[in-house]
Short mmCIF file of C-alpha atoms in Angstrom, two decimals:
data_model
loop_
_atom_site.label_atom_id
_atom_site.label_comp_id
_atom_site.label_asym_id
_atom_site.label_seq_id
_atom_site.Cartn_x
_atom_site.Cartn_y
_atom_site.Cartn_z
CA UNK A 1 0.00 0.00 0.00
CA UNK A 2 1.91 3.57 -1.09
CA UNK A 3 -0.26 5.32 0.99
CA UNK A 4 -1.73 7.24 -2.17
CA UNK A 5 -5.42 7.10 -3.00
CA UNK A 6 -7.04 7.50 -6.10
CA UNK A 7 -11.29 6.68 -6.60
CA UNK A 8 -13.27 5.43 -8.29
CA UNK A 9 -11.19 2.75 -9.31
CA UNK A 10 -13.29 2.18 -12.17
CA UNK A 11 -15.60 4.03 -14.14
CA UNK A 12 -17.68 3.71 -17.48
CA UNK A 13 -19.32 6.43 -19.05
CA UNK A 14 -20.29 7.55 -22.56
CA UNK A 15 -18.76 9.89 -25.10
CA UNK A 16 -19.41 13.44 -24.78
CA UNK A 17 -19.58 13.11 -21.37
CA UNK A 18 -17.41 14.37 -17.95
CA UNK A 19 -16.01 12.74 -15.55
CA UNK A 20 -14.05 13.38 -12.19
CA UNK A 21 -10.94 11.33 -10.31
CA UNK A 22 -9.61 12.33 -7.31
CA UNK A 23 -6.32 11.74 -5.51
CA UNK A 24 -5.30 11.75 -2.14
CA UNK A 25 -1.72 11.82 -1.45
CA UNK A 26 0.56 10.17 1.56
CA UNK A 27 0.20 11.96 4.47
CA UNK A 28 2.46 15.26 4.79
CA UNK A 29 3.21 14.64 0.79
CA UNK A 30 2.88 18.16 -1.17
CA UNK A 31 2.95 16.96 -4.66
CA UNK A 32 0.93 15.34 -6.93
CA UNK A 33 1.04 14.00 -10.46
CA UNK A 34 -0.74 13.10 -12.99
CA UNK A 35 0.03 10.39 -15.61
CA UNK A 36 -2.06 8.72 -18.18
CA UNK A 37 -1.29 5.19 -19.85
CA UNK A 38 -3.74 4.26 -22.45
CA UNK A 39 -3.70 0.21 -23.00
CA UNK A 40 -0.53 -1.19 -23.43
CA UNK A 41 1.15 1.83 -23.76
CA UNK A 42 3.70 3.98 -21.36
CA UNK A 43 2.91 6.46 -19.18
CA UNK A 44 2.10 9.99 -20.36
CA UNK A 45 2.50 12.62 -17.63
CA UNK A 46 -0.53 15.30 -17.14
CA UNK A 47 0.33 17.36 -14.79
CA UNK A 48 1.71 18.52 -11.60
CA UNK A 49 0.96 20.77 -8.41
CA UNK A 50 2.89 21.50 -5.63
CA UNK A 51 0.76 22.75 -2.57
CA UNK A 52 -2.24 24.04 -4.19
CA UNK A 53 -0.25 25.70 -7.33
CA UNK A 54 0.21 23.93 -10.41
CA UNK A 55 4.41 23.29 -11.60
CA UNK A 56 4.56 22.01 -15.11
CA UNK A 57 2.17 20.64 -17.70
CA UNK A 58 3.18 17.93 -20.10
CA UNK A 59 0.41 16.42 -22.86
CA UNK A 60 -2.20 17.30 -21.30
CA UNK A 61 -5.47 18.07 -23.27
CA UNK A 62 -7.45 21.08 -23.13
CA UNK A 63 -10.51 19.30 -22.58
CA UNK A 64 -8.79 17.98 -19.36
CA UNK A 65 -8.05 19.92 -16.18
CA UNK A 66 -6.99 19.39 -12.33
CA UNK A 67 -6.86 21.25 -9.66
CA UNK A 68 -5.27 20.68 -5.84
CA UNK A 69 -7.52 21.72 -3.01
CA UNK A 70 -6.27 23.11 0.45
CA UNK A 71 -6.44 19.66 2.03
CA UNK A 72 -3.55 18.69 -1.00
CA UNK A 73 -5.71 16.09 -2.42
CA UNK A 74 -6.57 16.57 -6.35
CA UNK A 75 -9.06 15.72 -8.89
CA UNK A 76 -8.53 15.68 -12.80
CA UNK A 77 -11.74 16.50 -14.25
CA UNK A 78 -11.77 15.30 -18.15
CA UNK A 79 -15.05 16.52 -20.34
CA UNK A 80 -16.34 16.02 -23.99
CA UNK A 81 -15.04 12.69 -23.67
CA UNK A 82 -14.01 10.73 -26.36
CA UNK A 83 -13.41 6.77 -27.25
CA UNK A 84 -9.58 7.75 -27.12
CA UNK A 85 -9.74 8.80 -23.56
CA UNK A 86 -10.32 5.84 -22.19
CA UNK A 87 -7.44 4.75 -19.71
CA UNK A 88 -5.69 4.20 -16.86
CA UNK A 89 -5.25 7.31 -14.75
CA UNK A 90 -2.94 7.20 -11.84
CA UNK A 91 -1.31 9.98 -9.52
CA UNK A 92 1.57 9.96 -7.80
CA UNK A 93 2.41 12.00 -4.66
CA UNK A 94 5.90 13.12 -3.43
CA UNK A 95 7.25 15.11 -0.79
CA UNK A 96 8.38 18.12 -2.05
CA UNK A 97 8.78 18.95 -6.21
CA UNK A 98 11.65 19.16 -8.32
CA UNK A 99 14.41 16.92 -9.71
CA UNK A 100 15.32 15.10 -6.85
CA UNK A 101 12.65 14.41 -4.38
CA UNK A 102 12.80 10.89 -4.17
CA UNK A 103 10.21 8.56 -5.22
CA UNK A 104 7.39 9.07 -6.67
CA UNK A 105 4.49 7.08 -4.63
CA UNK A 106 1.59 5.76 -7.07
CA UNK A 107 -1.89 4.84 -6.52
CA UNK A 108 -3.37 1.92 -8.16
CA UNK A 109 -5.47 3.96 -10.46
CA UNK A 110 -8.93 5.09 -12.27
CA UNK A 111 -9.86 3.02 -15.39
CA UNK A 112 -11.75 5.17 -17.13
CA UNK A 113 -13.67 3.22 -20.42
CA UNK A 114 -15.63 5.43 -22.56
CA UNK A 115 -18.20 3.94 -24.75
CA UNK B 1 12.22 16.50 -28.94
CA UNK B 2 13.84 14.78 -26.20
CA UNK B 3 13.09 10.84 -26.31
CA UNK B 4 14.24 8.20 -23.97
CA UNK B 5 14.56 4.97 -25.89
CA UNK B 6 14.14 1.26 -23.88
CA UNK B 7 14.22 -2.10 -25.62
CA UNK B 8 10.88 -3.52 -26.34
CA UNK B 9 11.32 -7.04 -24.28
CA UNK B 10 13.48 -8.81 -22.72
CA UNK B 11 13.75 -12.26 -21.22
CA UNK B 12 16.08 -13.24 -18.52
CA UNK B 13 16.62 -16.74 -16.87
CA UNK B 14 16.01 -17.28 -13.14
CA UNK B 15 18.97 -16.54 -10.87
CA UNK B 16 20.70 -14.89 -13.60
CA UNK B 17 21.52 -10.94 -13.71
CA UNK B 18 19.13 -9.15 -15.36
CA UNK B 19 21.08 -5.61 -17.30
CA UNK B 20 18.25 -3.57 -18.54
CA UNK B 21 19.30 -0.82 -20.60
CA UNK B 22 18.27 2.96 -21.35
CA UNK B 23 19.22 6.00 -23.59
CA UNK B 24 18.67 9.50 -23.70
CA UNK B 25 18.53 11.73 -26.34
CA UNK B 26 19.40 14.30 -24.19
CA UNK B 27 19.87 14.84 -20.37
CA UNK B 28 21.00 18.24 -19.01
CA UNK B 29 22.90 18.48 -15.99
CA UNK B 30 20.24 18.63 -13.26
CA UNK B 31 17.99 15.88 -14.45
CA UNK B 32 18.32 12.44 -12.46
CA UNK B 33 17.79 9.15 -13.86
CA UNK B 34 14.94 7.00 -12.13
CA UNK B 35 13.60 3.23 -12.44
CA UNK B 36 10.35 2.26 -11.60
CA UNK B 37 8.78 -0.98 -12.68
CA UNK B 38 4.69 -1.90 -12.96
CA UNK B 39 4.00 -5.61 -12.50
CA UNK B 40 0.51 -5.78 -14.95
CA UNK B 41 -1.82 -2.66 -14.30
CA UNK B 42 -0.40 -2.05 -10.38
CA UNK B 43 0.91 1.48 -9.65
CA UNK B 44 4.70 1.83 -10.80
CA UNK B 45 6.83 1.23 -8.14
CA UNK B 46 10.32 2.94 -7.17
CA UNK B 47 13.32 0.82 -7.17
CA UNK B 48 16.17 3.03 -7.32
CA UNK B 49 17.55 6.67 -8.70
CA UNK B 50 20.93 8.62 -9.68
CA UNK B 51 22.31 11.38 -10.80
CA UNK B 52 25.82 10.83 -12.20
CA UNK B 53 27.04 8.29 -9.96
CA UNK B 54 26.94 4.45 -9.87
CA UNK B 55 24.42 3.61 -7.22
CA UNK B 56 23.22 0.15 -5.54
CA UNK B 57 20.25 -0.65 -3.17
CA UNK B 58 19.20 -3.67 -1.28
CA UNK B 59 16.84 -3.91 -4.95
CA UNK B 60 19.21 -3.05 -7.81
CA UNK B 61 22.53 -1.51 -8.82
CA UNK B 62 22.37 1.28 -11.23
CA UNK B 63 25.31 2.20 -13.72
CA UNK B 64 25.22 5.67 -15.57
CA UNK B 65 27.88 6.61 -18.06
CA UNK B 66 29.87 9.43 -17.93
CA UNK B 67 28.63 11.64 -20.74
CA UNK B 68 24.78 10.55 -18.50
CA UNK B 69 23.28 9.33 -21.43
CA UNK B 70 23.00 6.07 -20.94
CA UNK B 71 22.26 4.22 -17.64
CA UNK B 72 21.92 0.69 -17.13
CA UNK B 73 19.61 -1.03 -14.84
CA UNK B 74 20.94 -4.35 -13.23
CA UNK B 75 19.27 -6.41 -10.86
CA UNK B 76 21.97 -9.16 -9.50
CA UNK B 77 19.42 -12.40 -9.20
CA UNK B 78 16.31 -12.09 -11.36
CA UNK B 79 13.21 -14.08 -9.80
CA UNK B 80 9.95 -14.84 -11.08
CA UNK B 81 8.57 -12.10 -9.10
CA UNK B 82 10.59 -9.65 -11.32
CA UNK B 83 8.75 -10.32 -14.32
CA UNK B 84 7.08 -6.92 -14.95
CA UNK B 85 7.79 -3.56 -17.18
CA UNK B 86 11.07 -1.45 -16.18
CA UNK B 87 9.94 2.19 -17.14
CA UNK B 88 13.57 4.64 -17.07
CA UNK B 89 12.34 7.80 -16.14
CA UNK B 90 14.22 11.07 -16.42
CA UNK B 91 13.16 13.83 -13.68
CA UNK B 92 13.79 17.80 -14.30
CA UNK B 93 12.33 20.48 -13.00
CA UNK B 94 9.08 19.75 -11.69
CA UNK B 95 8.44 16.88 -14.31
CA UNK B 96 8.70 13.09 -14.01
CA UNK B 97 8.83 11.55 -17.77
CA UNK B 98 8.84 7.79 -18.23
CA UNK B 99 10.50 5.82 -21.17
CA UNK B 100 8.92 3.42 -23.26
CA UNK B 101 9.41 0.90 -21.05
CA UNK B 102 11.23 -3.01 -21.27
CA UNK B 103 9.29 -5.55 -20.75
CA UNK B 104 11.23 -8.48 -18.95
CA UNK B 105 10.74 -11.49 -18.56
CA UNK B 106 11.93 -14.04 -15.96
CA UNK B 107 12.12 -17.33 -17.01
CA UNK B 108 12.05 -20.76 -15.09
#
């Protein structure tokens, strides 16, 4: 257990249609990312906050955003969704952001399937 | 852009050292090198990290060449249990971004 949770853990919805996941990181951990891996495929990274402000974007879709609430957890809210979305979505906390902070600590992830 | 290149597969026989390697395109000065592996859909998990220096663990050892480009991840006595993907992830300012990823292979 990393300590890191992520709900649902699954989810099926439609296209066109929005969804939410939220995160909770470790205790005391600051950060949180945001990867996607579609199926059989590597993992893409989203996005990434650092107590409550966001740090650097990678692919991340304008149809997709996230936010980190005081608490530090974080939800990635994805809308107009399409066929292509549909994924694994995991986040990953760490202690403090930057290069070097160590490991990364991953939930077990949101499949999202859109039909 | 900047790609990190991993072979495809791998298979490695029980007991045996497993040497998993990984290139980058690029890697500037203040970006470490990471492993993490995913055993099926699980969470990746840590297993070790450098910066230009040779490092070991009670997990792995991890070799990086001088010029950083190329790092090489070796775990001494492969089990079964090690049969997952080995993602090598570089990690910059405020960004973690994974390779493509070896799958390996343990065999019996």
């Amino acid at each position: 257990d990393s300590g890191v949770t992520q709900t649902p853990k699954h989810l099926i919805t439609a296209t066109g249609q929005r969804v939410t996941l939220r995160c909770s990181p470790r205790s005391g951990d600051l950060s949180v990312y945001w990867y996607q891996q579609s199926l059989d495929q590597g993992l893409q990274f989203l996005i990434h906050y650092y107590n409550g402000e966001e740090r650097a974007k990678g692919n991340i879709l304008e149809r997709f955003s996230a936010q980190q609430f005081p608490d530090l957890h974080s939800e990635l809210n994805l809308s107009s969704l399409e066929l292509g979305d549909s994924a694994l979505y995991f986040c990953a906390s760490s202690a403090t952001s930057g290069g070097n902070t160590g490991e990364l600590f991953f939930g077990e992830g949101s499949r999202l399937t859109v039909l | 852009d900047a790609k990190t290149t991993q072979p495809t597969s791998m298979d490695c026989a029980e007991g045996r050292a497993a040497n998993l390697p990984c290139n980058h395109s690029t890697i500037s000065g203040n970006e470490y090198v990471y492993w993490y592996r995913q055993i099926h859909s699980q969470g990746p998990q840590y297993i070790i990290h450098g910066l230009k220096n040779n490092e070991t663990n009670e997990m792995a050892s991890l070799i990086i060449t001088e010029d950083r480009k190329s790092s090489t991840l070796i775990l001494p006595h492969a089990t079964l249990r090690d049969t997952a993907v080995y993602y090598c992830v570089k990690s910059g300012t405020y960004k973690y971004i994974f390779g493509t990823g070896t799958r390996l292979k343990v065999l019996a």
